[in-house]
mmCIF file of C-alpha atoms in Angstrom:
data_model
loop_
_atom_site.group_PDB
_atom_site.id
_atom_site.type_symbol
_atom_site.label_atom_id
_atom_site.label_comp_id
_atom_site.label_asym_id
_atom_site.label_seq_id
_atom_site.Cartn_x
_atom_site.Cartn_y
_atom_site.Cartn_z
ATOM 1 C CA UNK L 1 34.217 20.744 76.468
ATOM 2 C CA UNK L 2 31.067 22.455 77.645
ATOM 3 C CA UNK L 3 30.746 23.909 73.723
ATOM 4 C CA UNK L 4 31.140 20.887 72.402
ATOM 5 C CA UNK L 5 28.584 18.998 74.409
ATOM 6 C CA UNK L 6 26.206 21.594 74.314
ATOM 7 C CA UNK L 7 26.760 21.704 70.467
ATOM 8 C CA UNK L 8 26.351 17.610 70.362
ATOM 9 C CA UNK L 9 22.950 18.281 71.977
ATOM 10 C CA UNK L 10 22.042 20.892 69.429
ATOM 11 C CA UNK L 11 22.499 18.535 66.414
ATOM 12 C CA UNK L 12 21.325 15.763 67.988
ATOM 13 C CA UNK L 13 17.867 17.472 68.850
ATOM 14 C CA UNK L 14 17.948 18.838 65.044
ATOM 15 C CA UNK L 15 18.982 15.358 63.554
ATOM 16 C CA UNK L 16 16.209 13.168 65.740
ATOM 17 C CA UNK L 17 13.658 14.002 63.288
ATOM 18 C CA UNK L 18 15.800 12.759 59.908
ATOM 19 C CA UNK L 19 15.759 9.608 61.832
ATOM 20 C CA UNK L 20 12.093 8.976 62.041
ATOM 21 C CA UNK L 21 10.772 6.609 59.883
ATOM 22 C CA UNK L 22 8.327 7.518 56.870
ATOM 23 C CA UNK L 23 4.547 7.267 57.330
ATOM 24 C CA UNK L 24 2.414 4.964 54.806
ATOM 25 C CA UNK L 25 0.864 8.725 54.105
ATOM 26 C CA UNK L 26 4.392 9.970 53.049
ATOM 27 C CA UNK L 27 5.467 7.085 51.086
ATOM 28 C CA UNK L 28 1.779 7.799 49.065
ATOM 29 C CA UNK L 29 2.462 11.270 48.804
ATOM 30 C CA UNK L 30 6.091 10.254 47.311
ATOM 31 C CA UNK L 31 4.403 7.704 44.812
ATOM 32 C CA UNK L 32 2.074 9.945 43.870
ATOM 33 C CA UNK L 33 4.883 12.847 43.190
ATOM 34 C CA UNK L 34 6.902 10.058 41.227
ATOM 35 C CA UNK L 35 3.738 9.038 39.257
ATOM 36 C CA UNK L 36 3.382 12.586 38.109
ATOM 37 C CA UNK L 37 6.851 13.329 37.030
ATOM 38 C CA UNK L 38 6.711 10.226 35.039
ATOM 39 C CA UNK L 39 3.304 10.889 33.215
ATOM 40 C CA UNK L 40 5.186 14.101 32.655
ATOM 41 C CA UNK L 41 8.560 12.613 31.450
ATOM 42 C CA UNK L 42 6.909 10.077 29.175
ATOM 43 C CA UNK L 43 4.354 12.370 27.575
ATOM 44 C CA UNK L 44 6.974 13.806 24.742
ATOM 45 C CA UNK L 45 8.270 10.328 24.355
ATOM 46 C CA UNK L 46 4.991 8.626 23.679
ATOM 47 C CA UNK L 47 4.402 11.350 21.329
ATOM 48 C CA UNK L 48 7.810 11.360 19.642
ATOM 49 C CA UNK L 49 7.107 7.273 19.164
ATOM 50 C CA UNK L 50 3.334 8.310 17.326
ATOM 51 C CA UNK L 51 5.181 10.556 15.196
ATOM 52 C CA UNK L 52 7.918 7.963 14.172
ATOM 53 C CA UNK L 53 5.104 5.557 13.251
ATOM 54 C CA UNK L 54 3.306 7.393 11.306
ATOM 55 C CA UNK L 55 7.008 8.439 9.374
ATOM 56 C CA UNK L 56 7.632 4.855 9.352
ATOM 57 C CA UNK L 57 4.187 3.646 7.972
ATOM 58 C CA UNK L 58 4.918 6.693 5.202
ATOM 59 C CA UNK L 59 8.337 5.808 4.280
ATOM 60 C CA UNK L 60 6.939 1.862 3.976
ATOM 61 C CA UNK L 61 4.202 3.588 1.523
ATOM 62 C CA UNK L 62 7.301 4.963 -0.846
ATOM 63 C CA UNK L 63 9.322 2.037 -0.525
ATOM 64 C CA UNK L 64 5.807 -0.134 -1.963
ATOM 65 C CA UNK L 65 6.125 2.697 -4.674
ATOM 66 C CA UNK L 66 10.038 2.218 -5.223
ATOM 67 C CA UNK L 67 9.432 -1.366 -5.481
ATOM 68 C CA UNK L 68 6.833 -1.257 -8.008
ATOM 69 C CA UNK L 69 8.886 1.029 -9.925
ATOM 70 C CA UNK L 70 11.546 -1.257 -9.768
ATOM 71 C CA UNK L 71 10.049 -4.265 -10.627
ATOM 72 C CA UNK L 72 8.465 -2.414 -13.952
ATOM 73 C CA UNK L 73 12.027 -1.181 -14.960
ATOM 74 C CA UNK L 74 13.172 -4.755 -14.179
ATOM 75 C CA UNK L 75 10.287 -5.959 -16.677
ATOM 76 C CA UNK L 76 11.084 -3.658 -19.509
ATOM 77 C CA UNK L 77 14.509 -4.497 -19.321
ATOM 78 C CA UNK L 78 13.804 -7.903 -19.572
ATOM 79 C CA UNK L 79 11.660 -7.084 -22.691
ATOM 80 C CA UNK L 80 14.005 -5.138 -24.208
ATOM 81 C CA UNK L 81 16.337 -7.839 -23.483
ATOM 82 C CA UNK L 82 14.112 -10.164 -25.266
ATOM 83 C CA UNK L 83 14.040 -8.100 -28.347
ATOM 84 C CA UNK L 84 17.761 -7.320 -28.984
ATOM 85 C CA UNK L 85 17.582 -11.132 -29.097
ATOM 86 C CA UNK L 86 15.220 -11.770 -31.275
ATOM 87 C CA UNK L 87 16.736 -8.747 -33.455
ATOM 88 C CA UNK L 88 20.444 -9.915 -33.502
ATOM 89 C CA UNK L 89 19.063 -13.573 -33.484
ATOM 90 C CA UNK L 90 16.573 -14.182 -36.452
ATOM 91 C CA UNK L 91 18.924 -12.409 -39.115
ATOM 92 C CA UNK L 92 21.918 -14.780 -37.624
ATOM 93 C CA UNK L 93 19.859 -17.725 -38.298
ATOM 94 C CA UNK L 94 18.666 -16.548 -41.628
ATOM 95 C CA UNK L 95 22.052 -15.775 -42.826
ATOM 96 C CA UNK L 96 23.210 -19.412 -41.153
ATOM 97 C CA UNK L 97 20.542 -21.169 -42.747
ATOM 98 C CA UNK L 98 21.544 -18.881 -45.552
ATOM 99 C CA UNK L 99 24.406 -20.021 -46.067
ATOM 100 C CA UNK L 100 23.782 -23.747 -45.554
ATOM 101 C CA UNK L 101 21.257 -23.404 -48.581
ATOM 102 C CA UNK L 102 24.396 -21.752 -51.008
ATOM 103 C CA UNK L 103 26.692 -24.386 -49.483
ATOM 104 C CA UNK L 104 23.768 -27.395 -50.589
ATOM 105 C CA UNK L 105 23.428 -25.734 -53.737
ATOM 106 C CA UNK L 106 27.227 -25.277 -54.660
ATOM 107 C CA UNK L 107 27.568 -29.201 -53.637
ATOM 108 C CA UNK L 108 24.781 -30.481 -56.562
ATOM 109 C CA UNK L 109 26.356 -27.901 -58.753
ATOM 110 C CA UNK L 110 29.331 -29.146 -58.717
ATOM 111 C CA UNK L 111 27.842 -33.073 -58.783
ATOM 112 C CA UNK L 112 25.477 -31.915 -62.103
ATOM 113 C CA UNK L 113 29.495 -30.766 -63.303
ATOM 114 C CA UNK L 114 30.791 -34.419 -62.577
ATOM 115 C CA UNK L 115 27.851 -36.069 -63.766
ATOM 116 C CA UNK L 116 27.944 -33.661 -67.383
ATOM 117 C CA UNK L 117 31.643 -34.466 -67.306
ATOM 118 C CA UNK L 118 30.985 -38.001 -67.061
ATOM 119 C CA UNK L 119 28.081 -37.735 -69.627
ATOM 120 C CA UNK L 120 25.179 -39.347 -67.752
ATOM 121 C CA UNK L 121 23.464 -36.088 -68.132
ATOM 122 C CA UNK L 122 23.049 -35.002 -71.582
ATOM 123 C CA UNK L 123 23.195 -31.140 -72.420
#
């Protein structure tokens, strides 16, 4: 019983300190410790973040080049487009009207036949 008391007295003479409450001049030096590790923590980061914005305002400069690039292939397509058109289109409407001409033609043949068969026209 002796042992243990005399042991109880021992950590309780080693633990009274732990139990003290910080000074304003320890909390400071614990900010200040913080503060540093911080700084130290976020240095890489910041840097990391500079390098992704300057990879992010490069990658927007190619994209502005992928668009224009785009938008010209878009425009010659468009133009080519236009001209298979206008190549398939204009001989179409020739032949059409082509054909509407023979078609004309055939019908006032064939009235100058009735009319010579009727003789209104002489030969």
């Amino acid at each position: 019983m002796k042992t243990i008391l005399v042991l109880l007295m021992l950590f309780s003479t080693i633990a009274m300190p732990a139990l003290a409450a910080l000074t304003d001049a320890d909390l400071n030096k614990i900010r200040l410790i913080v503060k540093e590790e911080i700084k130290t923590e976020l240095a890489p980061i910041k840097s990391d973040i500079s390098t992704l914005k300057e990879d992010v305002a490069r990658l927007d400069g190619r994209m502005n080049g992928v668009e224009k690039q785009v938008a010209h292939a878009t425009n010659v397509t468009y133009g080519l487009i236009a001209l298979i058109v206008v190549a398939i289109g204009i001989p179409a409407w020739r032949g059409k009207r082509d054909h509407d001409q023979e078609r004309k033609i055939e019908e006032l043949r064939q009235e100058i036949e009735t009319l010579k068969q009727q003789k209104i026209v002489s030969p």
